[in-house]
Tab-separated table of C-alpha atoms in Angstrom:
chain	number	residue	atom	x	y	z
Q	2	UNK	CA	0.000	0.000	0.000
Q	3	UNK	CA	2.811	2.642	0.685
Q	4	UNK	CA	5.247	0.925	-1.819
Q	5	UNK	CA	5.498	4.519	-3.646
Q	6	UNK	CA	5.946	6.621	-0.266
Q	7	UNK	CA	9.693	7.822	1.389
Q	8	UNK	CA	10.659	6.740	4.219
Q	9	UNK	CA	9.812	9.685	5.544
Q	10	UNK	CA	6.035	9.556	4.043
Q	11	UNK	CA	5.683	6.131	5.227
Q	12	UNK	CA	6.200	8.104	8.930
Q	13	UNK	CA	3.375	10.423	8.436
Q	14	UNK	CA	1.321	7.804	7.123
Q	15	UNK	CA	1.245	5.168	9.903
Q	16	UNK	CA	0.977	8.205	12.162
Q	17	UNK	CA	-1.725	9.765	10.759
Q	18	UNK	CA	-3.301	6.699	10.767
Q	19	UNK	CA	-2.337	6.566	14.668
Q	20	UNK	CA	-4.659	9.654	14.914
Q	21	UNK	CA	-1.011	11.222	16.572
Q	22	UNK	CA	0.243	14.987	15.979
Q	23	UNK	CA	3.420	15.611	14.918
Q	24	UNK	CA	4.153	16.816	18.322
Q	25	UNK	CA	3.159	13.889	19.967
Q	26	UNK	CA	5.063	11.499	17.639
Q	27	UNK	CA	8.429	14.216	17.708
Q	28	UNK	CA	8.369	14.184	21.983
Q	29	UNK	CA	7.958	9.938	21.601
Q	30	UNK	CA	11.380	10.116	19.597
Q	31	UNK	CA	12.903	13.120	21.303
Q	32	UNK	CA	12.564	14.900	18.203
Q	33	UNK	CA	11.712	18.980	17.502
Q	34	UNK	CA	8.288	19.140	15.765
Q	35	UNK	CA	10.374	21.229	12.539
Q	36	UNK	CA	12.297	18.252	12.432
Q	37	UNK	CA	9.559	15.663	12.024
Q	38	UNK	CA	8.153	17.875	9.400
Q	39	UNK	CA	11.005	18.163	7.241
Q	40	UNK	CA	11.576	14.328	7.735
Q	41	UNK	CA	7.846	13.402	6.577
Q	42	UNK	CA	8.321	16.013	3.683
Q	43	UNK	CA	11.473	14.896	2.306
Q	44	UNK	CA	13.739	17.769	3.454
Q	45	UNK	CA	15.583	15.565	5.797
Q	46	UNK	CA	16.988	11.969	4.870
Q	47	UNK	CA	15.686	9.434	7.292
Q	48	UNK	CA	19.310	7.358	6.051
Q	49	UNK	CA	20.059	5.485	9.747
Q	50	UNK	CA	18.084	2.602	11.191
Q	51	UNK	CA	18.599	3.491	14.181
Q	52	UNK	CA	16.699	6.414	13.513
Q	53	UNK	CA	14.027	4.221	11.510
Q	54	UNK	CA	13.795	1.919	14.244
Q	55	UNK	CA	12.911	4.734	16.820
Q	56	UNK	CA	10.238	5.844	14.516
Q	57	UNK	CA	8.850	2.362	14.455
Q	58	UNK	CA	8.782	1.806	17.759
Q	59	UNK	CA	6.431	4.944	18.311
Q	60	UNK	CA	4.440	4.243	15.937
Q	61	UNK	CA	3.757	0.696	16.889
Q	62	UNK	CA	4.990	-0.695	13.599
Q	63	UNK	CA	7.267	-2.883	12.425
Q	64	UNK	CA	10.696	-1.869	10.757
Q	65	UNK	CA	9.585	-3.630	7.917
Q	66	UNK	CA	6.903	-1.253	7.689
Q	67	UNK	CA	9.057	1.815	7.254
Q	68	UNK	CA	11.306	0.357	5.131
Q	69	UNK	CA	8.006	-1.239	2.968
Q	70	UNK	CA	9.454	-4.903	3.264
Q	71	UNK	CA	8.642	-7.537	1.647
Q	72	UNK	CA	8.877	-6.670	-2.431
Q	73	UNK	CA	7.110	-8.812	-4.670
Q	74	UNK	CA	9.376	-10.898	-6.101
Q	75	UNK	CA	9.514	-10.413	-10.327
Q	76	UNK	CA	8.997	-13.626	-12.420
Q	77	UNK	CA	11.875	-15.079	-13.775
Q	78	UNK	CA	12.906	-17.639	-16.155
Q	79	UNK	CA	15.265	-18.937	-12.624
Q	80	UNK	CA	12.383	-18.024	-10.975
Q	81	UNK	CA	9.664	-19.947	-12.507
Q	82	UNK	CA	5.983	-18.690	-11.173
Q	83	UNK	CA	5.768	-20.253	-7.697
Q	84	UNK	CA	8.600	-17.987	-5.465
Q	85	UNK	CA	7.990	-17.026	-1.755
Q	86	UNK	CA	4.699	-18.906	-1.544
Q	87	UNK	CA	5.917	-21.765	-2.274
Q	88	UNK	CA	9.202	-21.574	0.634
Q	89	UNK	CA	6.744	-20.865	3.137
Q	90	UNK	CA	4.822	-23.952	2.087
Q	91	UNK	CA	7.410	-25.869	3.142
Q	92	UNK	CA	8.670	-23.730	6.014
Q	93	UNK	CA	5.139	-24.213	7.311
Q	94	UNK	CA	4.647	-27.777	6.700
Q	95	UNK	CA	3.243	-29.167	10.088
Q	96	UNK	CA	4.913	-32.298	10.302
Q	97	UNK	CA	8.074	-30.495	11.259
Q	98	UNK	CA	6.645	-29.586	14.471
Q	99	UNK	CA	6.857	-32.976	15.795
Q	100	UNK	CA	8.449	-36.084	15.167
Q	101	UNK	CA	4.757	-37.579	16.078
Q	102	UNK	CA	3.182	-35.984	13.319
Q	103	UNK	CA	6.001	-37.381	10.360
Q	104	UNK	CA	5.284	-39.574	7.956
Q	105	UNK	CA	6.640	-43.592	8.356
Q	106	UNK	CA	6.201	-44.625	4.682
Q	107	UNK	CA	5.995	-43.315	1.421
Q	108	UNK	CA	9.010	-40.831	1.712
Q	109	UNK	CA	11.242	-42.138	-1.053
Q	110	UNK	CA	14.396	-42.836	-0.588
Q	111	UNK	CA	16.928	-39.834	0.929
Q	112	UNK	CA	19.174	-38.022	-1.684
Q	113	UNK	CA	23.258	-39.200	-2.230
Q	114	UNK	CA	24.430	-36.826	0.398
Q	115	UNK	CA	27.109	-35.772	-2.425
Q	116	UNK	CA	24.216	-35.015	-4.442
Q	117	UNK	CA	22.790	-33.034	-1.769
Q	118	UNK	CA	25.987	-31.287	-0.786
Q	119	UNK	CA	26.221	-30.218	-4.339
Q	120	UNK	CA	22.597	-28.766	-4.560
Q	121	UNK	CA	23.186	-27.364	-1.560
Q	122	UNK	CA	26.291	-25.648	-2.507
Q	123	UNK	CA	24.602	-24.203	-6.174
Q	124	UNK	CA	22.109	-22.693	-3.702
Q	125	UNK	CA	24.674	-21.081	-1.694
Q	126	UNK	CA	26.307	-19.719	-4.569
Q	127	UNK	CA	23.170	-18.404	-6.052
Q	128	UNK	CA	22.691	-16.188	-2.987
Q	129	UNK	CA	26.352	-14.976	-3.405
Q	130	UNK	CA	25.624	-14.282	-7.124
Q	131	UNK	CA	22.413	-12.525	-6.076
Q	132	UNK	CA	19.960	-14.935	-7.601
Q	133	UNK	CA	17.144	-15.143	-5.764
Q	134	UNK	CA	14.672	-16.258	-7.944
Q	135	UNK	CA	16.727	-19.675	-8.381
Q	136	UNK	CA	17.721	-19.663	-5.024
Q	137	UNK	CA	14.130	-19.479	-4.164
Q	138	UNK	CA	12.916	-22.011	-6.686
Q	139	UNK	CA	15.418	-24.677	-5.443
Q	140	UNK	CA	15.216	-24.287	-1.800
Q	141	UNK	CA	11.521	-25.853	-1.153
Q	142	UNK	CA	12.777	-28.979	-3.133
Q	143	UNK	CA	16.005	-28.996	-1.689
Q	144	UNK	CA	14.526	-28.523	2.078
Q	145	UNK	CA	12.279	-31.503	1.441
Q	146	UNK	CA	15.473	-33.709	0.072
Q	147	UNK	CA	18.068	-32.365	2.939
Q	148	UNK	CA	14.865	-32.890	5.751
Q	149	UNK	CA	14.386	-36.907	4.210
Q	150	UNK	CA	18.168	-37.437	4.510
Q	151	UNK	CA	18.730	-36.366	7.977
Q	152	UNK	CA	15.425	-38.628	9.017
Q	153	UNK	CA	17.393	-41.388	7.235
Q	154	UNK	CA	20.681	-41.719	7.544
Q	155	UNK	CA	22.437	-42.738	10.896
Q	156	UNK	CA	25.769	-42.241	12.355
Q	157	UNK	CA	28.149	-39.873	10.550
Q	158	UNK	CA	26.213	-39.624	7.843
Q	159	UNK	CA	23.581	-38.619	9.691
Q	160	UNK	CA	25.598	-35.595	11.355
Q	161	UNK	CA	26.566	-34.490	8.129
Q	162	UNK	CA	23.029	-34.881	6.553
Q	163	UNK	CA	22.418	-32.490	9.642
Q	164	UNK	CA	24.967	-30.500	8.649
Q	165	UNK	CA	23.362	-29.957	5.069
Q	166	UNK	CA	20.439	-29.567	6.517
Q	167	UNK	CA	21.169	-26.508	8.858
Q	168	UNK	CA	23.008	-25.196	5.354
Q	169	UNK	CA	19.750	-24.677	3.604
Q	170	UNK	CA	17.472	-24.020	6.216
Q	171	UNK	CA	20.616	-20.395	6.378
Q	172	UNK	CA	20.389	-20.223	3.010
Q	173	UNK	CA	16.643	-19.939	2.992
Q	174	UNK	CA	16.957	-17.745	5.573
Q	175	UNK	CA	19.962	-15.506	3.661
Q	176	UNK	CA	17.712	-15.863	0.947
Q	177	UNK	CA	14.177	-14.572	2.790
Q	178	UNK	CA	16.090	-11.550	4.631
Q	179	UNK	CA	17.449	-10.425	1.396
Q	180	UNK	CA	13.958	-10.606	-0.139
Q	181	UNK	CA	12.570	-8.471	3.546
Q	182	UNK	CA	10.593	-11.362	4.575
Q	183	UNK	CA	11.685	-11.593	7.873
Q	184	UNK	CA	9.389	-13.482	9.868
Q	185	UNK	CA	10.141	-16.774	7.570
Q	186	UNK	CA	13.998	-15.713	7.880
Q	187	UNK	CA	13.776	-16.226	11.578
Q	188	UNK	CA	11.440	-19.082	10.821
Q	189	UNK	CA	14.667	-20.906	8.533
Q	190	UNK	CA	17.478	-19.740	11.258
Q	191	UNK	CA	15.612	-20.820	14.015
Q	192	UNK	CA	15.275	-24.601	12.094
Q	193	UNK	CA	18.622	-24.452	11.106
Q	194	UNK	CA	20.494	-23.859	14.609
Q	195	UNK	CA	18.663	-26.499	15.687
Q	196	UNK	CA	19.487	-28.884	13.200
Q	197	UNK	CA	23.323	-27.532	13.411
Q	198	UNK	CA	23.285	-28.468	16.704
Q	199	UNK	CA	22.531	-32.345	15.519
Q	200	UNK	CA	25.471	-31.843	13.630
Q	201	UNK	CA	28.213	-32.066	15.847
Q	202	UNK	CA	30.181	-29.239	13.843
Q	203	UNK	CA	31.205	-25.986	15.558
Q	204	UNK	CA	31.703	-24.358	12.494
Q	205	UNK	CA	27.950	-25.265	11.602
Q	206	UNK	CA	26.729	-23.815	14.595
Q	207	UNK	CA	29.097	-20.929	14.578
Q	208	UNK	CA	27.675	-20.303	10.676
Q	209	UNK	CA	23.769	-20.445	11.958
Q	210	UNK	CA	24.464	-18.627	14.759
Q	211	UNK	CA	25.621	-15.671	12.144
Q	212	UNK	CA	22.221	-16.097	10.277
Q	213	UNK	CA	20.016	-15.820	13.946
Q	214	UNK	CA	21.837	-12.651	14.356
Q	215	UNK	CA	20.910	-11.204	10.561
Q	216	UNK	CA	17.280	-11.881	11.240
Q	217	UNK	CA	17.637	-9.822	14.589
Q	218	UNK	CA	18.993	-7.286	12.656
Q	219	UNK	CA	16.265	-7.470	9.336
Q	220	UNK	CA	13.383	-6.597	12.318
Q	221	UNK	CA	15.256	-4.157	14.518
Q	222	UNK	CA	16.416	-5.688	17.972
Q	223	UNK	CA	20.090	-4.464	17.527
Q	224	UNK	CA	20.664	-4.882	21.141
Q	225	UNK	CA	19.621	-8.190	21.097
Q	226	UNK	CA	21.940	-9.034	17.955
Q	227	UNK	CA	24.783	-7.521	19.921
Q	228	UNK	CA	24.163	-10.098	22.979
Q	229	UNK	CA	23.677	-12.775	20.784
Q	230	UNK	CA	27.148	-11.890	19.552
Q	231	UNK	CA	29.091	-11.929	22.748
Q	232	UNK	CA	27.135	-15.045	23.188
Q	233	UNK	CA	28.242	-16.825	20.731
Q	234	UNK	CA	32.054	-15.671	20.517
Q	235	UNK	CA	31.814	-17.126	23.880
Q	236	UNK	CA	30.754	-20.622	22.513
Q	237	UNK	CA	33.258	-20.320	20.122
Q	238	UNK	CA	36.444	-19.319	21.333
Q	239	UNK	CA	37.376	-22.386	22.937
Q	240	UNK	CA	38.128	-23.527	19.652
Q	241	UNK	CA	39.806	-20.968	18.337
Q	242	UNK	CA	43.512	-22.375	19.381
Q	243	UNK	CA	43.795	-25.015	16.479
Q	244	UNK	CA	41.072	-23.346	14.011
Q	245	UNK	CA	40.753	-24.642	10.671
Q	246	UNK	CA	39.969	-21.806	7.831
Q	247	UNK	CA	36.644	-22.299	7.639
Q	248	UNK	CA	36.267	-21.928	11.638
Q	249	UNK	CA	38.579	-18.793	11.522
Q	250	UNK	CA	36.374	-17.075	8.758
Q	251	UNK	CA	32.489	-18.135	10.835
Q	252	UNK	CA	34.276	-16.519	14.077
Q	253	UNK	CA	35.170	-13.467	12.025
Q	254	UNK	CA	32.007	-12.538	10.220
Q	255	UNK	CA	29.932	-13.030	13.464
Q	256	UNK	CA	32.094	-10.068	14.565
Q	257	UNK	CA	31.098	-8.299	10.912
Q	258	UNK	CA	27.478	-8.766	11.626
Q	259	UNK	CA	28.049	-7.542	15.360
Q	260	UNK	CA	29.680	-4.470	14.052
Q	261	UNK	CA	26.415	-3.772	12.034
Q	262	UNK	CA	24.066	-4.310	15.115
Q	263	UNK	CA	26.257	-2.318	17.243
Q	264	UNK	CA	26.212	0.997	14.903
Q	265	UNK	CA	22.601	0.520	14.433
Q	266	UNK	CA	22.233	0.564	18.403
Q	267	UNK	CA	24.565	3.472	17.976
Q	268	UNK	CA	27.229	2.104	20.011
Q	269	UNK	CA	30.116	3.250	19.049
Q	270	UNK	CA	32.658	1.447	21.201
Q	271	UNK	CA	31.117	-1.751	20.492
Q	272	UNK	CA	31.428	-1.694	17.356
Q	273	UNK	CA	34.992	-0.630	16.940
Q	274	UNK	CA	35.487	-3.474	19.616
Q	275	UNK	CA	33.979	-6.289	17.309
Q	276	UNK	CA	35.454	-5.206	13.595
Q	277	UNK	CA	38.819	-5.217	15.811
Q	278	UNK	CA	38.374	-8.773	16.372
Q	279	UNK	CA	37.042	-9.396	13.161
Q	280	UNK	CA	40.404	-7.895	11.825
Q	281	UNK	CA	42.470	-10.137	14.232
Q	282	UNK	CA	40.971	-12.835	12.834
Q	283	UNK	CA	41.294	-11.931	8.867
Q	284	UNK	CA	45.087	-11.216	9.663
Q	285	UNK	CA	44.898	-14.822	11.279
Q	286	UNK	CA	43.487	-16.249	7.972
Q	287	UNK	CA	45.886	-14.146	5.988
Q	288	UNK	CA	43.703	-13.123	2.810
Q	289	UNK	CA	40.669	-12.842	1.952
Q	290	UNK	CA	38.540	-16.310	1.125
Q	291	UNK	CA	35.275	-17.097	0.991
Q	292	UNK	CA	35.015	-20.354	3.235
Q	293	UNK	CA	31.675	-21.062	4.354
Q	294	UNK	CA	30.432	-18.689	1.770
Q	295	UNK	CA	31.641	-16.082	4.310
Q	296	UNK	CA	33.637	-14.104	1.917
Q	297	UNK	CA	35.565	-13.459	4.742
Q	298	UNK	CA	38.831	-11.471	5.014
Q	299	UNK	CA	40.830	-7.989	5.102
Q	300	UNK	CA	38.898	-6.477	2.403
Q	301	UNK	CA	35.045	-7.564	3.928
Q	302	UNK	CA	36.128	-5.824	7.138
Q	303	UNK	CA	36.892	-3.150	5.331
Q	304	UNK	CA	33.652	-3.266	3.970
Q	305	UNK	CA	32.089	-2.996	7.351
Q	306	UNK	CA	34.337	0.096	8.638
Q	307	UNK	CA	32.627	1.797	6.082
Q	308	UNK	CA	28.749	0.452	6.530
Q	309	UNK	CA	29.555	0.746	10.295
Q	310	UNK	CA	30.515	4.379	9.500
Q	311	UNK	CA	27.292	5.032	7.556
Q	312	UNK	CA	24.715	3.395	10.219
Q	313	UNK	CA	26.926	6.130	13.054
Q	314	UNK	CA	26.326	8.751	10.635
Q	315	UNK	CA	29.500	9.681	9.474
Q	316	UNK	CA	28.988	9.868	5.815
Q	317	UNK	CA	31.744	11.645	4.856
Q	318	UNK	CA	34.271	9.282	6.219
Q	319	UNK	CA	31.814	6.072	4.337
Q	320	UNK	CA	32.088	8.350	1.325
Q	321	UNK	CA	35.844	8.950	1.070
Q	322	UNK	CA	36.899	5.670	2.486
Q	323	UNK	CA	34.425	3.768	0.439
Q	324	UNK	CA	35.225	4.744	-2.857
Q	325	UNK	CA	38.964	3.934	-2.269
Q	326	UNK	CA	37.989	0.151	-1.393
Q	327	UNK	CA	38.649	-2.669	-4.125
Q	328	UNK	CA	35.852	-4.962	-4.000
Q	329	UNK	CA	36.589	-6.677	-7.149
Q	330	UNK	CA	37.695	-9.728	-5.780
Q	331	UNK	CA	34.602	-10.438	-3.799
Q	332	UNK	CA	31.401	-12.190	-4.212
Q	333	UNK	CA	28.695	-10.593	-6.071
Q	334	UNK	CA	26.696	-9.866	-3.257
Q	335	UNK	CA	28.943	-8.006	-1.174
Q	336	UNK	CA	30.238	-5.837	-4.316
Q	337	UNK	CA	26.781	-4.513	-4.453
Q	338	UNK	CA	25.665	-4.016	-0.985
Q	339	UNK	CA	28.812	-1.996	-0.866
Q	340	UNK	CA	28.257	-0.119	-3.578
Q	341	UNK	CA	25.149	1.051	-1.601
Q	342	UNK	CA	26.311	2.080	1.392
Q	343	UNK	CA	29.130	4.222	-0.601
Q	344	UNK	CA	26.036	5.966	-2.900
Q	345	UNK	CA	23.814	6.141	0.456
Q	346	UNK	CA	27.138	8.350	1.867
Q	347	UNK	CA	27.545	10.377	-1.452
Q	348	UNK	CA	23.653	11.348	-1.620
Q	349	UNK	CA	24.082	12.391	2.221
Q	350	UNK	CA	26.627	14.648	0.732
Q	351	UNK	CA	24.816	15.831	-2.315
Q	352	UNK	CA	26.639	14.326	-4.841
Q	353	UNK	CA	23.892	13.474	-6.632
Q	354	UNK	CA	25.543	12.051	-9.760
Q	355	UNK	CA	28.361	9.672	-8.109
Q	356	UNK	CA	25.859	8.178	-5.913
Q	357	UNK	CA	23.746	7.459	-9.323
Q	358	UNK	CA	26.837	5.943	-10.666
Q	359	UNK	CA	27.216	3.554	-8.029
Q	360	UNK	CA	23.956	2.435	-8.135
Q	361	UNK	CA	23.692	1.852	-11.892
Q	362	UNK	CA	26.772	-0.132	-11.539
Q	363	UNK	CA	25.588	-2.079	-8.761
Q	364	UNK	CA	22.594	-2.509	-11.178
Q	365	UNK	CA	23.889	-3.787	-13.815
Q	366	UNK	CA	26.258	-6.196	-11.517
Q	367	UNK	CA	23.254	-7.839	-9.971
Q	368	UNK	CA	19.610	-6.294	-10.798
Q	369	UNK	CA	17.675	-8.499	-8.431
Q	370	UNK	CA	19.535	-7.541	-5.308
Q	371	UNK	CA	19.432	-3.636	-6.147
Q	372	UNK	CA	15.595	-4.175	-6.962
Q	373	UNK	CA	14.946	-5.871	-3.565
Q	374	UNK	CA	17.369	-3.871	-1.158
Q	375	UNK	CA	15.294	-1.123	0.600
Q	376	UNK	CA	18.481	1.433	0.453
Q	377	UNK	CA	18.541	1.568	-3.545
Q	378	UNK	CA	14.880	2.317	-3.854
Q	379	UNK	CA	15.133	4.853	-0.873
Q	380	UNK	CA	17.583	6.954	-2.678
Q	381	UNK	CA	15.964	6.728	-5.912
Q	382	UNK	CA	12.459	7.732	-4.442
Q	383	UNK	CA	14.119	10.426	-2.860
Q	384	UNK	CA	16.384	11.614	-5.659
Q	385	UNK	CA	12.933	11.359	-8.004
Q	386	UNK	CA	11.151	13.386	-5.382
Q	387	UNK	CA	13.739	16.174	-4.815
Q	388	UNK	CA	14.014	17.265	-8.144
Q	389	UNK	CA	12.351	20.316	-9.006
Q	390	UNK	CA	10.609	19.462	-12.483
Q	391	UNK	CA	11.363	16.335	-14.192
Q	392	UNK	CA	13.918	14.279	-12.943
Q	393	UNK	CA	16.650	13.284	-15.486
Q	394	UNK	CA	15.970	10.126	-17.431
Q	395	UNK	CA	18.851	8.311	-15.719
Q	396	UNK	CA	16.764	8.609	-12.763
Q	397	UNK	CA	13.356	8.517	-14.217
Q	398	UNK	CA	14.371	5.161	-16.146
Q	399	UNK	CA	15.875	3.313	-12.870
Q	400	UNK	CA	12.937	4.028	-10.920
Q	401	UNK	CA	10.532	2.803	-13.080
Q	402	UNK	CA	12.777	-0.365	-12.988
Q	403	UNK	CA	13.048	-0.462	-9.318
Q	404	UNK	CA	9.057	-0.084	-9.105
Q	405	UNK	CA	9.547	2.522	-6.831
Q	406	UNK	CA	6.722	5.122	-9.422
């Protein structure tokens, strides 16, 4: 319903609909009443979502709601017509409440667990590539496959089929957060720490505990994600003495996705504290890498200084820092979400054209993920509605392409 609203439209929406006066909802947010105003009419960037998250909270509303989360996912040839409705199916399917309510008989027989670590890993690396129409066209097949294998196999095989299992319940969850349906995110992290911990791998675990922490980000309890965090460096540090690559780069992006909760909290020291670890622990693994699908290294931290920087509000040093940074080496996904954060600092800063450029590159890297990310369509919404006249067709042309008019 507000899909074509700001941010900062959105506000004055829910809150009209709140019956609530501007002064009301600016003293619930410790906010002037001018500053409200300019916020709901697009004078002020509502860019931090720490500041969203406020706003929600007074309102009564989700973060989603602000950020208009979920987007209808486009049709696809990788898509095929059945998308989102069709992972909640089998997110939602009944008998996994229970082992009482399971089926004995008629189940088929389980997958080749190579076979299922390979469809496993093509969904992984559709997520990295920004594919989320395959991604989300494999996964309710390849849940029902990876859930059938870990009911049948025993022994080792069985913790690895558990292992698999907790792999695609995080990538459905990866998947679902990218897409802003978080409710069925938390739904898929919550299934797979559980079936990590059936695994007997700490790096399994350590990987799921990552994904919890993304879906406590996605719906705004940033405090929370920062507990979980210190939480689960706790669990994990015992291992830490003989760690294996793959262990090293888990440990080290829970620390990336701490830094992200902390700045959103808008604590400062916190964060600094975790992407220090997290930087300890890249110079430990010595390059960057991308075990566990982490993408994990010097130049993801990096990455995070400058999305930390954003989320603080210190655009200047996102923009000037960010635009130095060589991403090139990196997964699709990250290249782009970067190239986000650097075009959310450059619009902060007025430079209007740069930011564009960064987007349209970003764009053309990986369509689906700049169509779906909230950020992208907030600064084209906002670029189309600050222009006095027509907008230029650069702009005009992306934001009929991004839905956003």
């Amino acid at each position: 319903m507000t899909q074509h609203l700001t941010i900062g439209e959105r506000v004055a929406w829910y809150r009209r609909r709140r019956g609530m006066s501007q002064e009301v909802l600016a003293g619930l947010v410790g906010r002037t009443t001018d500053w409200l105003s300019k916020a709901e009419n697009n004078r002020i960037e509502l860019d931090r979502l720490s500041v969203i998250r406020t706003l929600a909270d007074a309102l009564d509303v989700s973060l989603g709601d602000l950020l208009a989360e979920p987007t209808l996912m486009e049709w696809s040839n990788e898509s095929g017509r059945r998308t989102v409705p069709a992972l909640r199916e089998a997110l939602m399917d009944y008998r996994l409440l229970t082992p009482l309510l399971r089926a004995t008989a008629g189940d088929g027989e389980p997958p080749a667990l190579a076979d299922l670590r390979a469809d496993v890993g093509a969904v992984w690396d559709a997520y990295q590539d920004s594919r989320y129409g395959f991604a989300a066209r494999q996964l309710p097949l390849l849940l029902a496959d990876a859930l059938l294998a870990a009911r049948s196999y025993s022994g080792t095989d069985r913790e690895e089929a558990h292992a698999l299992l907790a792999m695609t319940y995080q990538g459905a969850a990866m998947v679902l957060g990218k897409l802003g349906e978080n409710e069925l995110a938390w739904i898929a992290a919550d299934r797979g720490l559980t079936a990590a911990q059936q695994s007997g791998s700490d790096v399994i675990t350590g990987s799921l505990f990552r994904s919890v922490t993304h879906c406590l980000l996605s719906t705004g309890r940033f405090e929370t994600a920062v507990d979980l965090v210190n939480d689960a460096a706790g669990v994990l540090q015992p291992g830490l003495g003989q760690a294996s690559p793959a262990y090293l780069s888990v440990y080290g992006t829970l620390f990336l996705t701490g830094s992200m909760a902390a700045a959103r909290a808008e604590d400062r020291a916190t964060a600094q504290t975790f992407l220090r670890e997290a930087e300890e622990t890249a110079g430990r693994l010595g390059a960057d890498a991308n075990h566990m699908w982490t993408a994990f290294g010097p130049t993801n931290v990096a990455i995070h200084r400058v999305a930390t920087a954003g989320e603080l509000g210190d655009m200047q040093i996102a923009a000037e820092v960010g635009q130095q940074l060589d991403t090139s080496g990196l997964p699709t996904e990250r290249r782009v979400r970067h190239n986000l954060e650097v075009a959310r600092a450059l619009s902060a800063w007025n430079r209007t054209d740069e930011a564009l450029a960064m987007v349209l590159e970003a764009e053309q890297i990986a369509p689906e993920q700049v169509r779906h990310h909230y950020m992208s369509r907030e600064l084209v919404l906002g670029w189309v509605r600050g222009t006095r006249g027509r907008p230029s067709r650069s702009v005009a042309d992306l934001a009929e392409r991004l839905r956003v008019v």
